XYZ file of C-alpha atoms in Angstrom:
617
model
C -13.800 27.486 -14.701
C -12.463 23.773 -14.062
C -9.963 25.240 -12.009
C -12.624 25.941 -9.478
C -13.740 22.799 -9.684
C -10.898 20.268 -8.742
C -7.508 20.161 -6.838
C -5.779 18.081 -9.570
C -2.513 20.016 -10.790
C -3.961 23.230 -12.753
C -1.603 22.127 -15.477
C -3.371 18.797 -16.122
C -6.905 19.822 -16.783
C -9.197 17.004 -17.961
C -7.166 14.435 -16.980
C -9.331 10.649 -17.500
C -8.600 7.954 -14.749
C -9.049 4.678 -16.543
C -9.989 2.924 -13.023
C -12.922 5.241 -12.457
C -16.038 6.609 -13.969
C -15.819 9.760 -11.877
C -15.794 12.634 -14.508
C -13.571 15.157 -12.468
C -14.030 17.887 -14.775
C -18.042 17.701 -13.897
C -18.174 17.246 -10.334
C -16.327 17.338 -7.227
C -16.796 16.087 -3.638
C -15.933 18.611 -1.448
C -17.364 16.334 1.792
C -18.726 13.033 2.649
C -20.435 12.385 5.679
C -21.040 8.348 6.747
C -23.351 6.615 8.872
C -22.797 3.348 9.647
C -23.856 0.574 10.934
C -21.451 -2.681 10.957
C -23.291 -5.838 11.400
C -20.952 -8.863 11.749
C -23.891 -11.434 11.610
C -24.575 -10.592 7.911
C -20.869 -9.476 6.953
C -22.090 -6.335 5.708
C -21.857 -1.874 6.587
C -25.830 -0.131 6.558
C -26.405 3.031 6.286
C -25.662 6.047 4.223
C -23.825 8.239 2.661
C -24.165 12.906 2.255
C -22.124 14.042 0.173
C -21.628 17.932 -0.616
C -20.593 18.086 -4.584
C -19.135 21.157 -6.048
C -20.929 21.453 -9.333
C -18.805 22.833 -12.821
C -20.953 24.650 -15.381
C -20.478 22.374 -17.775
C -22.182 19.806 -15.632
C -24.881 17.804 -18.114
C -27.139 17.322 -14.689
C -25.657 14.400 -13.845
C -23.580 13.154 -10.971
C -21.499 9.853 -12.146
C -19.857 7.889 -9.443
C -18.171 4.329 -8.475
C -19.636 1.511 -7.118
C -19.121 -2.161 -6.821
C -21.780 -4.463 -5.619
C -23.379 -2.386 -3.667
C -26.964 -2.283 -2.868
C -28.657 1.631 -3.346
C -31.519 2.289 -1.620
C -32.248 6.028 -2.097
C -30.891 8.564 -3.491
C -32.028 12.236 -2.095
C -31.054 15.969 -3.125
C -30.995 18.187 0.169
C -32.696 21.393 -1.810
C -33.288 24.102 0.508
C -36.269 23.647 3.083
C -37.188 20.120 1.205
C -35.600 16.813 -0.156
C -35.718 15.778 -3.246
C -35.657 12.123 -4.252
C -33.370 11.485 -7.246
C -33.922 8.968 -9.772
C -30.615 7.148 -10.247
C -29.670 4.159 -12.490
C -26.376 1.467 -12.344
C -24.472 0.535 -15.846
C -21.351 -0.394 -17.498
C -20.393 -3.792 -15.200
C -16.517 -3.914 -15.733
C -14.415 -7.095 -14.453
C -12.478 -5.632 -11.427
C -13.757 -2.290 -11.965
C -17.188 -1.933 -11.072
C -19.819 -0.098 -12.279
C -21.248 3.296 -12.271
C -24.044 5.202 -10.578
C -25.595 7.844 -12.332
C -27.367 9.974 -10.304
C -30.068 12.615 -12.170
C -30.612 16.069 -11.201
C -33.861 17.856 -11.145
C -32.853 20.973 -12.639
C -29.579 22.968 -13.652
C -27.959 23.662 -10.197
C -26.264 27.019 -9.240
C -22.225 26.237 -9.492
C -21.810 28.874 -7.059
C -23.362 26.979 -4.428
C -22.329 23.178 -3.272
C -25.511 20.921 -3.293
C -25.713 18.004 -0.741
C -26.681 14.647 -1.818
C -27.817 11.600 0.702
C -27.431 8.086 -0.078
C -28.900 4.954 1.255
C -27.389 2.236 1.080
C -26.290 -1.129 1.751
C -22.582 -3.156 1.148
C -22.493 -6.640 0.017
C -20.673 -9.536 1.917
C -18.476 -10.114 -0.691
C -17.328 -6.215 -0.612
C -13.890 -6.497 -1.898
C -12.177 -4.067 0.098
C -13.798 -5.288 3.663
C -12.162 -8.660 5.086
C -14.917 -9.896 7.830
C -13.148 -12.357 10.847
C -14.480 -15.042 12.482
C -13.593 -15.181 16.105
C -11.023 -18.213 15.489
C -9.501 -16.601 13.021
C -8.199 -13.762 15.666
C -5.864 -13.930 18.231
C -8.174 -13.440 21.495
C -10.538 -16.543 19.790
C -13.673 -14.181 21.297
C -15.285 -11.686 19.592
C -15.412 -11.222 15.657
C -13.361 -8.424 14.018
C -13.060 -6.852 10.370
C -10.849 -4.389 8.777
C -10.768 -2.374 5.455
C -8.412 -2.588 2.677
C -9.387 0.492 -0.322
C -6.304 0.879 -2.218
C -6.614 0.861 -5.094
C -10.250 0.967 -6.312
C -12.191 -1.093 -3.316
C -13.248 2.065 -1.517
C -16.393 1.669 -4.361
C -17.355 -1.946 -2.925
C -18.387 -0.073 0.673
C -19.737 3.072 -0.426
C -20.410 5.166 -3.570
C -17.495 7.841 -4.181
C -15.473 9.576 -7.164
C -13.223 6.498 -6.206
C -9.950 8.363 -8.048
C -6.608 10.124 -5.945
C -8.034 12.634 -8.830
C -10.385 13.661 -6.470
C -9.777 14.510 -2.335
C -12.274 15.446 0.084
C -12.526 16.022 3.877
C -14.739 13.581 5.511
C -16.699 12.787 8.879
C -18.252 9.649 10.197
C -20.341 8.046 12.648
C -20.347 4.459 13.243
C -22.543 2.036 15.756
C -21.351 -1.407 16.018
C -21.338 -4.649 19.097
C -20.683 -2.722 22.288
C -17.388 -5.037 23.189
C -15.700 -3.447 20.142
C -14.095 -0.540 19.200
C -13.754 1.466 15.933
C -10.860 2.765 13.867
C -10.907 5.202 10.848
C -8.277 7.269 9.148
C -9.292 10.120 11.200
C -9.551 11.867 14.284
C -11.598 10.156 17.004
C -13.831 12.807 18.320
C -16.219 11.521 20.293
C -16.561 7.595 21.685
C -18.909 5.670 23.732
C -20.098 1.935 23.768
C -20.766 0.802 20.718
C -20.793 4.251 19.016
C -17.566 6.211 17.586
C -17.234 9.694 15.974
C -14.064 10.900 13.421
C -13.516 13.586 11.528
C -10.864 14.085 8.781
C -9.723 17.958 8.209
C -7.419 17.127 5.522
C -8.826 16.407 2.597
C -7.702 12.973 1.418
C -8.683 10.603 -1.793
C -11.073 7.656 -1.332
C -8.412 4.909 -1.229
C -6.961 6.846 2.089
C -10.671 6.106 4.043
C -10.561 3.344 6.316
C -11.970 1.889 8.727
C -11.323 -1.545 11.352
C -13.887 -2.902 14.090
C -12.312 -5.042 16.718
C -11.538 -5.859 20.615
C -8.659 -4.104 20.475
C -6.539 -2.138 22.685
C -3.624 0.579 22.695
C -0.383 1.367 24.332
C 1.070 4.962 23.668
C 4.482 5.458 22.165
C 4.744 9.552 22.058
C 2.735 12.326 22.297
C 0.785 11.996 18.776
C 1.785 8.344 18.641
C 0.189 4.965 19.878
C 0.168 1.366 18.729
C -3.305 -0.920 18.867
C -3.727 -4.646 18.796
C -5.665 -7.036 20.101
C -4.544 -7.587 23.804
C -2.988 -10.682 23.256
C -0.316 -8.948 20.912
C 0.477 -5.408 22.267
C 3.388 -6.111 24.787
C 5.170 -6.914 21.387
C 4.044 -4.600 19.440
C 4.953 -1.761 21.882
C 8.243 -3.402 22.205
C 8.714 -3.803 18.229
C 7.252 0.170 17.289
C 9.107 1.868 19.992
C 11.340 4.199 17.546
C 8.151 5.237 15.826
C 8.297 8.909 16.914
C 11.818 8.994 16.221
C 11.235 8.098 13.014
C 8.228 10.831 12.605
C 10.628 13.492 13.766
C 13.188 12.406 11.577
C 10.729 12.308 8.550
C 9.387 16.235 9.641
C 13.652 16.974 9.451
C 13.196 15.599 6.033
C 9.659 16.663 4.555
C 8.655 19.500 6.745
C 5.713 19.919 9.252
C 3.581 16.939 10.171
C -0.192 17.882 9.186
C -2.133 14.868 10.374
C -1.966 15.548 13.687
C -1.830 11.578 15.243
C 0.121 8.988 14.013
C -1.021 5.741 14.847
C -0.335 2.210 14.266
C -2.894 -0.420 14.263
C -1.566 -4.122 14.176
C -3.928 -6.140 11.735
C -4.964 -10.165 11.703
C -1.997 -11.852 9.626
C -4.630 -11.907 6.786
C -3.501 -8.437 6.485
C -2.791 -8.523 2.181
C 0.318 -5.873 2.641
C 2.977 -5.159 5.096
C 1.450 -1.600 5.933
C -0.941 0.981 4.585
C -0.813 4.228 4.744
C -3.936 5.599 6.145
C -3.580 9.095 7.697
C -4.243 9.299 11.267
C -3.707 5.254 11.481
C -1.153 3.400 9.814
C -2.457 -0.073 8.992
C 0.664 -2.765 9.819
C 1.033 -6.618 9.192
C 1.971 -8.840 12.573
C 4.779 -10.287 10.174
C 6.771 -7.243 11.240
C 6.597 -8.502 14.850
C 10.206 -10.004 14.748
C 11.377 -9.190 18.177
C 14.189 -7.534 17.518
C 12.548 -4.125 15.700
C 14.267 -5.366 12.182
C 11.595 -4.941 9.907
C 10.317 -1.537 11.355
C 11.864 -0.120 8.132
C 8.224 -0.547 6.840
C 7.051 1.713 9.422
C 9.602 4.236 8.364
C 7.738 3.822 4.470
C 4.589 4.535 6.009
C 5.486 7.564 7.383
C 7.289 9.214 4.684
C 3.553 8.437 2.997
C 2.284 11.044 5.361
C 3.977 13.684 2.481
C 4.411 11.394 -0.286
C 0.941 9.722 -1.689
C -0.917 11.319 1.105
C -0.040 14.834 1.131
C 0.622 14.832 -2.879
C -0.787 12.141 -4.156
C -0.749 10.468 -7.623
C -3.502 11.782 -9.903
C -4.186 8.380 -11.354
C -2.555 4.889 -10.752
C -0.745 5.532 -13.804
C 1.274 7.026 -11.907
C 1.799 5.079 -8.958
C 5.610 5.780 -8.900
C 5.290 9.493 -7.733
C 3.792 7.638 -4.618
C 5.652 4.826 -4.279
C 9.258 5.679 -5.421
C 9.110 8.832 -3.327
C 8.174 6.868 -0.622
C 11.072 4.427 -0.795
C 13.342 7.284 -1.752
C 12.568 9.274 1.814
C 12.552 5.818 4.147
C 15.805 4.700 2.974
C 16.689 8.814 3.739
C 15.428 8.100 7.317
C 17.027 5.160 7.860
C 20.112 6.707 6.497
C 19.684 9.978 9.363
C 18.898 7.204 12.220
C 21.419 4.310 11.427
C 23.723 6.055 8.629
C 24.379 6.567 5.331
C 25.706 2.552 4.985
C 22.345 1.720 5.964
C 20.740 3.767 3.657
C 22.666 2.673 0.507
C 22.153 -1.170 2.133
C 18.595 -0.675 1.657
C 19.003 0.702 -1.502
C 20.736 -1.865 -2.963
C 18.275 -4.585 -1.926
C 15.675 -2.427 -3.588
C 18.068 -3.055 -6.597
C 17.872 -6.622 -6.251
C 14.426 -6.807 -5.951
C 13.655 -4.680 -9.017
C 16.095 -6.956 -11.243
C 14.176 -10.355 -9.685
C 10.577 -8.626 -10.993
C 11.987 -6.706 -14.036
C 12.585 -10.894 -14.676
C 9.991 -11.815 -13.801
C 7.729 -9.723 -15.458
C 9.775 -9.667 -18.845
C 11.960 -7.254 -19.702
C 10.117 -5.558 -22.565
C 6.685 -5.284 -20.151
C 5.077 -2.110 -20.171
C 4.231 -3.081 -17.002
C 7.770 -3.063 -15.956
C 7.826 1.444 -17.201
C 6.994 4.144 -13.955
C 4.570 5.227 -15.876
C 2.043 2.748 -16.713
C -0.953 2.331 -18.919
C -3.895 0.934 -17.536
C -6.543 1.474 -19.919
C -8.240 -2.305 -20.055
C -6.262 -3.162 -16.738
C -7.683 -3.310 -12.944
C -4.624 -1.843 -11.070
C -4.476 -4.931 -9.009
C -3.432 -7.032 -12.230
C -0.387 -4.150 -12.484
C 0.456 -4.037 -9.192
C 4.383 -4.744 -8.387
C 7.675 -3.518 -7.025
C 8.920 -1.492 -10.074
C 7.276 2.009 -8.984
C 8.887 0.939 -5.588
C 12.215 0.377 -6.752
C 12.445 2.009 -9.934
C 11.092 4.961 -8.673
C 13.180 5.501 -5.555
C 16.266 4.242 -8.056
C 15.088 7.497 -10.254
C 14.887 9.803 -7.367
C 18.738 8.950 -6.140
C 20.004 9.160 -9.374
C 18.625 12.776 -9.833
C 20.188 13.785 -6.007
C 23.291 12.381 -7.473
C 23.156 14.385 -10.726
C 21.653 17.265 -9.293
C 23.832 18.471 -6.303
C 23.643 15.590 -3.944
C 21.765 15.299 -0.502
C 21.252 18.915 0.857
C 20.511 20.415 -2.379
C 17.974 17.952 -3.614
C 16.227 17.712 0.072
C 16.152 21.740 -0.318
C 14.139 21.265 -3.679
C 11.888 18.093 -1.773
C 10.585 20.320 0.729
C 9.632 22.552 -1.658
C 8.138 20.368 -4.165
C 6.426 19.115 -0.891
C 4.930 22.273 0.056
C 4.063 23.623 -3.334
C 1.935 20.653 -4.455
C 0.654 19.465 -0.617
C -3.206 19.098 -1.001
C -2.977 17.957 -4.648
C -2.920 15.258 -6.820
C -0.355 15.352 -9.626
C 0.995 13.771 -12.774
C 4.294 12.905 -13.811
C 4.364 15.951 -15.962
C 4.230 18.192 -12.886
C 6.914 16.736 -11.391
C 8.677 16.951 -14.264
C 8.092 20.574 -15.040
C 8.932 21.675 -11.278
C 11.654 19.793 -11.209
C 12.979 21.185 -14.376
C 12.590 25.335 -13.254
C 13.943 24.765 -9.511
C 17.166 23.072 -11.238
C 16.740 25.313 -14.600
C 20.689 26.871 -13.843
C 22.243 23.490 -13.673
C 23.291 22.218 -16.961
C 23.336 18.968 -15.363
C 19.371 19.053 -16.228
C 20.167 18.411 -19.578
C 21.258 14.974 -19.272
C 18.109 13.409 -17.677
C 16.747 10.728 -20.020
C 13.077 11.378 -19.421
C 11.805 9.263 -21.551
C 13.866 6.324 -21.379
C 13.447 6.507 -17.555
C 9.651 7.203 -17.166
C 8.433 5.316 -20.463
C 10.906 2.487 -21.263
C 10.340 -0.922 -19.946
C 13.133 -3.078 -18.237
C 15.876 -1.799 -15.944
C 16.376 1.814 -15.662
C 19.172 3.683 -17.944
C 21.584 4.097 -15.121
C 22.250 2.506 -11.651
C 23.386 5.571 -8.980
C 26.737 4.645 -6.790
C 26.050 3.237 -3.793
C 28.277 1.949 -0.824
C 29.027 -1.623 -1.225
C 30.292 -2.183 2.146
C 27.602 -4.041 3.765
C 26.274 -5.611 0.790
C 30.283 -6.915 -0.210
C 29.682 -9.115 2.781
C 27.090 -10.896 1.487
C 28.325 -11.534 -2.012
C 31.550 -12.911 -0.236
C 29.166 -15.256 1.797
C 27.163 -16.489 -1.291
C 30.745 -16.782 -3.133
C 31.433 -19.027 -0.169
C 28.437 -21.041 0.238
C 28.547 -21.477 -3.334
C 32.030 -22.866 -3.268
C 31.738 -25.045 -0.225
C 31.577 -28.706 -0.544
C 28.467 -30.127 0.358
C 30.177 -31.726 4.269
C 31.003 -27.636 4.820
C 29.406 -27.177 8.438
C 30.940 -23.997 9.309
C 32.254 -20.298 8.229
C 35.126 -17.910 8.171
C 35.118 -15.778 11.071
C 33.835 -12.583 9.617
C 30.858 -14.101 8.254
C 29.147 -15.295 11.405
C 28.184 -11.836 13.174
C 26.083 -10.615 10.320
C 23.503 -8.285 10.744
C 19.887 -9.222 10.426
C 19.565 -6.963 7.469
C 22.204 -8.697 5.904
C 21.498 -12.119 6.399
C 18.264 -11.396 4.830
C 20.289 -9.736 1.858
C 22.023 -12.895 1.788
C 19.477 -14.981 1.415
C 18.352 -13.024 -1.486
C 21.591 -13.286 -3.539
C 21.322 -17.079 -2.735
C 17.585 -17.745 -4.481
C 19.471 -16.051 -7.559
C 22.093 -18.899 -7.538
C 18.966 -22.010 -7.186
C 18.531 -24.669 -7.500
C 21.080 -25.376 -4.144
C 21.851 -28.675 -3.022
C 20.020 -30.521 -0.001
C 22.826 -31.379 1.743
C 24.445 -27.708 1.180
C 21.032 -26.134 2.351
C 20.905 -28.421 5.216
C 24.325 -27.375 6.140
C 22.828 -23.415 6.029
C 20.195 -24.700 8.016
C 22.175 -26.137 11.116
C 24.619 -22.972 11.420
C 22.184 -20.032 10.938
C 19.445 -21.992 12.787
C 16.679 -20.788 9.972
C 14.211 -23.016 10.616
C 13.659 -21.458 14.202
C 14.152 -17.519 13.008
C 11.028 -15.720 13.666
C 11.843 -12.951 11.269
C 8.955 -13.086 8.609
C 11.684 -12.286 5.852
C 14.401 -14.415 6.741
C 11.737 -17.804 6.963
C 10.213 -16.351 3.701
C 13.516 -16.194 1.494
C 14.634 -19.618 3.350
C 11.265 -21.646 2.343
C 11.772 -19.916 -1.517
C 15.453 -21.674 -1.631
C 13.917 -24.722 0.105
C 11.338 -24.699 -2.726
C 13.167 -23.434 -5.640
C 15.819 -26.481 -4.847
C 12.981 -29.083 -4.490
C 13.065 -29.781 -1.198
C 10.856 -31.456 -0.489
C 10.702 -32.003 3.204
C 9.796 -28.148 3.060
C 6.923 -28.575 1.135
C 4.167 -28.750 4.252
C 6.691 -25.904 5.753
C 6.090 -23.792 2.964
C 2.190 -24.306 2.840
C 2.169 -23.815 6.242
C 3.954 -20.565 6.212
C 1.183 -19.315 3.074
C -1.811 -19.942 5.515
C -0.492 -18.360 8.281
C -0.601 -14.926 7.058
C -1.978 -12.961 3.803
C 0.665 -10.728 2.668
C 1.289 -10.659 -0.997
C 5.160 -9.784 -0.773
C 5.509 -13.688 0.756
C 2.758 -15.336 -0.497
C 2.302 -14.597 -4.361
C 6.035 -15.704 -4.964
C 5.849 -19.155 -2.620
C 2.315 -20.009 -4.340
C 4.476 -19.250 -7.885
C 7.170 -20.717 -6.793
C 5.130 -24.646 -5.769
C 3.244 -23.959 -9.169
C 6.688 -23.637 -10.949
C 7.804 -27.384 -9.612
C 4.950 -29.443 -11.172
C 5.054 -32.669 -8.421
C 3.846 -29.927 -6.055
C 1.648 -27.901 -8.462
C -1.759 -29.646 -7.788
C -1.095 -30.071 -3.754
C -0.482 -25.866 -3.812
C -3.540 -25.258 -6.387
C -5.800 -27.411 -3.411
C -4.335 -25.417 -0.787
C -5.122 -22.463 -2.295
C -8.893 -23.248 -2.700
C -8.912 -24.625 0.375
C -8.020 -21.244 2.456
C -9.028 -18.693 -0.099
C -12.212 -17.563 1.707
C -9.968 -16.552 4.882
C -7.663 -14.153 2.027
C -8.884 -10.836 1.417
C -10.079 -10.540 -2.108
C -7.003 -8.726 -3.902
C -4.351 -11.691 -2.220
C -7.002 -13.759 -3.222
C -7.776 -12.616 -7.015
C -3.738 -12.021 -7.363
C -2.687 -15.326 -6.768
C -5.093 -17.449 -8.216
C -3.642 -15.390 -11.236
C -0.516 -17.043 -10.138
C -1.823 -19.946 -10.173
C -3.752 -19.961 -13.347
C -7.170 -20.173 -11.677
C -10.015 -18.785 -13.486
C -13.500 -17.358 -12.502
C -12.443 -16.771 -8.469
């Protein structure tokens, strides 16, 4: 009977997200209609929500959902020829979780037959997952704009929902808002005019997948399915920076099998932007710190669209088990770069995903669960666990089983199929597990997986796959240098000064392993690779972390300058740690932060005054 009720893995009936209050076993949404309003002047979405539940028979005539500071209205049962109204009631206030919205039903409904459910309702201004723009803070200084931000539980803060990847549902919306904008949503735009914009969403997706962005805004197309948006000041660059996008979609459909959201789009967010790109189907969301003019960070873009298959097409059934989105992910955009560039590239990638996960395996602490793929989170907002490790680890997992298991064609044989057989769901490490184990059941090379060491254990991962050192060599042989180089050293061998980009960003990671580096040494690095002038968002970030790390501190206004000109987390949690770390500075970065919080979106906001010790946000 539950199976008819949900499209979590058949295997894992019953399955309790610790993030949510949505009892999946009870009720599912099948649909969700919105109709919105966006008003900038009060900073908040009107309107409401219809939602068509499927009903299980052991339903206690209740309908429990999410919701985070959000202001219910109404609550109405479409019944037939009449509506209903429903009493409803809000409990259970949890720090970073929300509460929940229990919605009663009149009488025992007929599980055969979906009931529809309106709700109106309000958001609040401080709705954590929308970040609301002045017109200074944009780059055409005019009009206002704002832009959503769901993953991983701040779908509930704009409007109620089962707010679990437990739980997927097609969706539809309309939306009115100023008639010099235009809307955005992870859907299909099906019908525009001014000031009004209709999408629908065929696929069924989770809550954290909605999205939606309101802005003067404008597009250049890249492909047939493919087009990048930005404000107009930006999208020469942006054209010029996301050309290979459909070359990387094909290449990911050579990989994954057939494409099934039928656009892929970019959309190039304010720098306040908390991550360097989300996956939303339909409309990948992308930070302008990947505008580096010479396409070297569009590796992120290849991460987003392996998403289109892994997290959005199976999709972790809790956050638990982040890793089966995130490591896959990591796992098939190294593959693509691998297929465009070559397999050096590939294994160069990999093997900075190695260094990161040994700088936040150290960071963390070695014996952190936190630091495991699979994670507990009972008691724990997935924003306080959020890190690299299901990144890395997990991608470092999925290489070390293609290695074991056959090598490249064999295990992308058994990805497609994985792929296909468990497209539409959402999963748990179990399945994975289990599928894994009958497609590769004849190969006694099964046997030695470590399952438990590699999915449970905290710290670094039982063993490290064999990569191709070739690229990376060069940079140890440059730190080895730098290292050894008198402090009046100006210049450098030959075959160290036509590095790559990619490497002399690997470079500079090795390096902040070896700090505290002399002034005068750093200097030095600073005249010959010109770093100071780079525009690449992860060169000047890994430059200003040795700058601060070795107390520099002529850097110091270079580094706060360089945290409130964007909001991604990847550059600014570690800088803000970094200043706190070297106490002279620690007050001067705590003022900072309080200074420019309100122009952060909430989770870059909440994570690093966490960094900073801050309390009550």
């Amino acid at each position: 009977l539950a199976k008819s009720c949900e499209k979590v893995s058949s295997s894992k009936m019953g399955i309790k997200d610790p993030s949510s209050y949505s009892r999946i076993d009870l009720e599912k949404t099948e649909h969700i209609h919105l109709n919105w309003n966006v008003d900038f002047k009060k900073k908040v979405i009107t309107g409401s929500a219809s939602y068509k539940f499927k009903i299980c028979p052991q339903n206690d005539k209740k309908i429990v959902l999410d919701i985070s500071k959000l202001n219910i209205e109404s609550v109405k049962l479409q019944s037939c020829d009449e509506v209903v109204c429903l009493t409803f009631n809000e409990s259970d206030v949890r720090q970073g979780i929300g509460s929940k919205l229990t919605i009663d039903l009149p009488h025992k409904v007929d599980e055969n037959k979906p009931i529809v459910i309106d709700i109106c309702y309000s958001t609040s201004p401080e709705a954590s997952g929308l970040q609301w723009l002045e017109p200074q803070q944009t780059s055409g200084k005019v009009h206002p704009y704002m832009f959503s931000q769901f993953q991983a539980i701040h779908a509930r803060s704009v409007f109620p929902c089962q707010d679990t990847p437990a739980i997927k549902c097609t969706y539809t919306a309309n939306v009115t808002c100023a008639c010099e904008l235009k809307v955005l949503m992870s859907a299909i735009c099906t019908k525009s005019k001014t000031g009004e914009f209709t999408f629908e969403q065929k696929v069924p997706v989770p809550s954290y997948l909605f999205c939606i962005a309101v802005g003067d805004v404008v597009f250049k197309d890249l492909g047939p399915i493919t087009r990048v948006w930005s404000e107009k000041e930006l999208i020469d660059a942006c054209a010029h920076e996301f050309l290979e996008t459909p070359q990387m979609l094909k290449t990911a459909e050579d990989i994954c099998g057939p494409y099934v959201w039928g656009r892929y789009d970019l959309l190039v967010l304010p720098p306040s932007f908390p991550y360097g790109g989300m996956e939303n189907p339909c409309l990948t969301f992308v930070t302008p710190t990947l505008l580096a003019g010479d396409r070297s960070l569009a590796n992120v873009v290849a991460h987003e669209i392996a998403h289109s298959w892994t997290g959005n097409l199976v999709t972790n059934c809790t956050f638990e088990h982040f890793w089966l989105n995130e490591g896959f992910t990591v796992f098939i955009e190294n593959k693509i770069q691998g297929r465009l560039y070559g397999d050096n590239v590939r294994d160069f990638h990999s093997l900075g995903g190695l260094t990161s996960l040994k700088e936040e395996v150290k960071l963390l602490g070695e014996t952190n669960q936190l630091t495991a793929l699979v994670v507990n989170l009972e008691n724990l907002s997935p924003d306080d666990a959020f890190s690299s490790i299901p990144y890395m680890k997990g991608s470092l997992f999925l290489r070390y089983l293609e290695q074991l298991l056959g090598g490249t064609c064999k295990f992308e044989s058994f990805l497609q199929k994985y792929l296909n057989h468990f497209k539409f769901k959402s999963i748990h490490t179990d399945d994975f597990k289990e599928y894994l184990l009958d497609y590769f059941k004849n190969d006694p090379k099964v046997d030695e997986i470590d399952w438990n060491t590699w999915l449970n254990s905290p710290g670094m991962p039982p063993v490290i796959p064999k990569y191709n050192e070739c690229l990376l060599n060069v940079c140890k042989q440059l730190v080895e240098f730098w290292l050894s180089a008198s402090d009046s050293t100006t210049n450098v061998p030959d075959e160290f000064k036509d590095i790559s980009t990619i490497q002399l960003i690997e470079f500079l990671s090795l390096m902040l392993e070896k700090c505290p580096i002399s002034i005068q040494k750093l200097k030095n690095m600073n005249l010959l690779y010109k770093l100071d002038e780079i525009r690449n968002s992860e060169i000047r970030f890994r430059w200003l972390r040795l700058c601060m790390l070795s107390k520099w501190d002529e850097k110091i206004n270079d580094a706060l300058a360089f945290v409130n000109s964007q909001g991604r987390m990847k550059f600014v949690r570690p800088l803000y740690r970094d200043m706190y770390a070297w106490e002279a500075v620690r007050e001067k970065a705590i003022n900072n932060f309080k200074q420019k919080r309100n122009y952060m979106m909430y989770v870059s906001a909440y994570t690093v005054s966490k960094d900073l010790k801050i309390e009550n946000l």
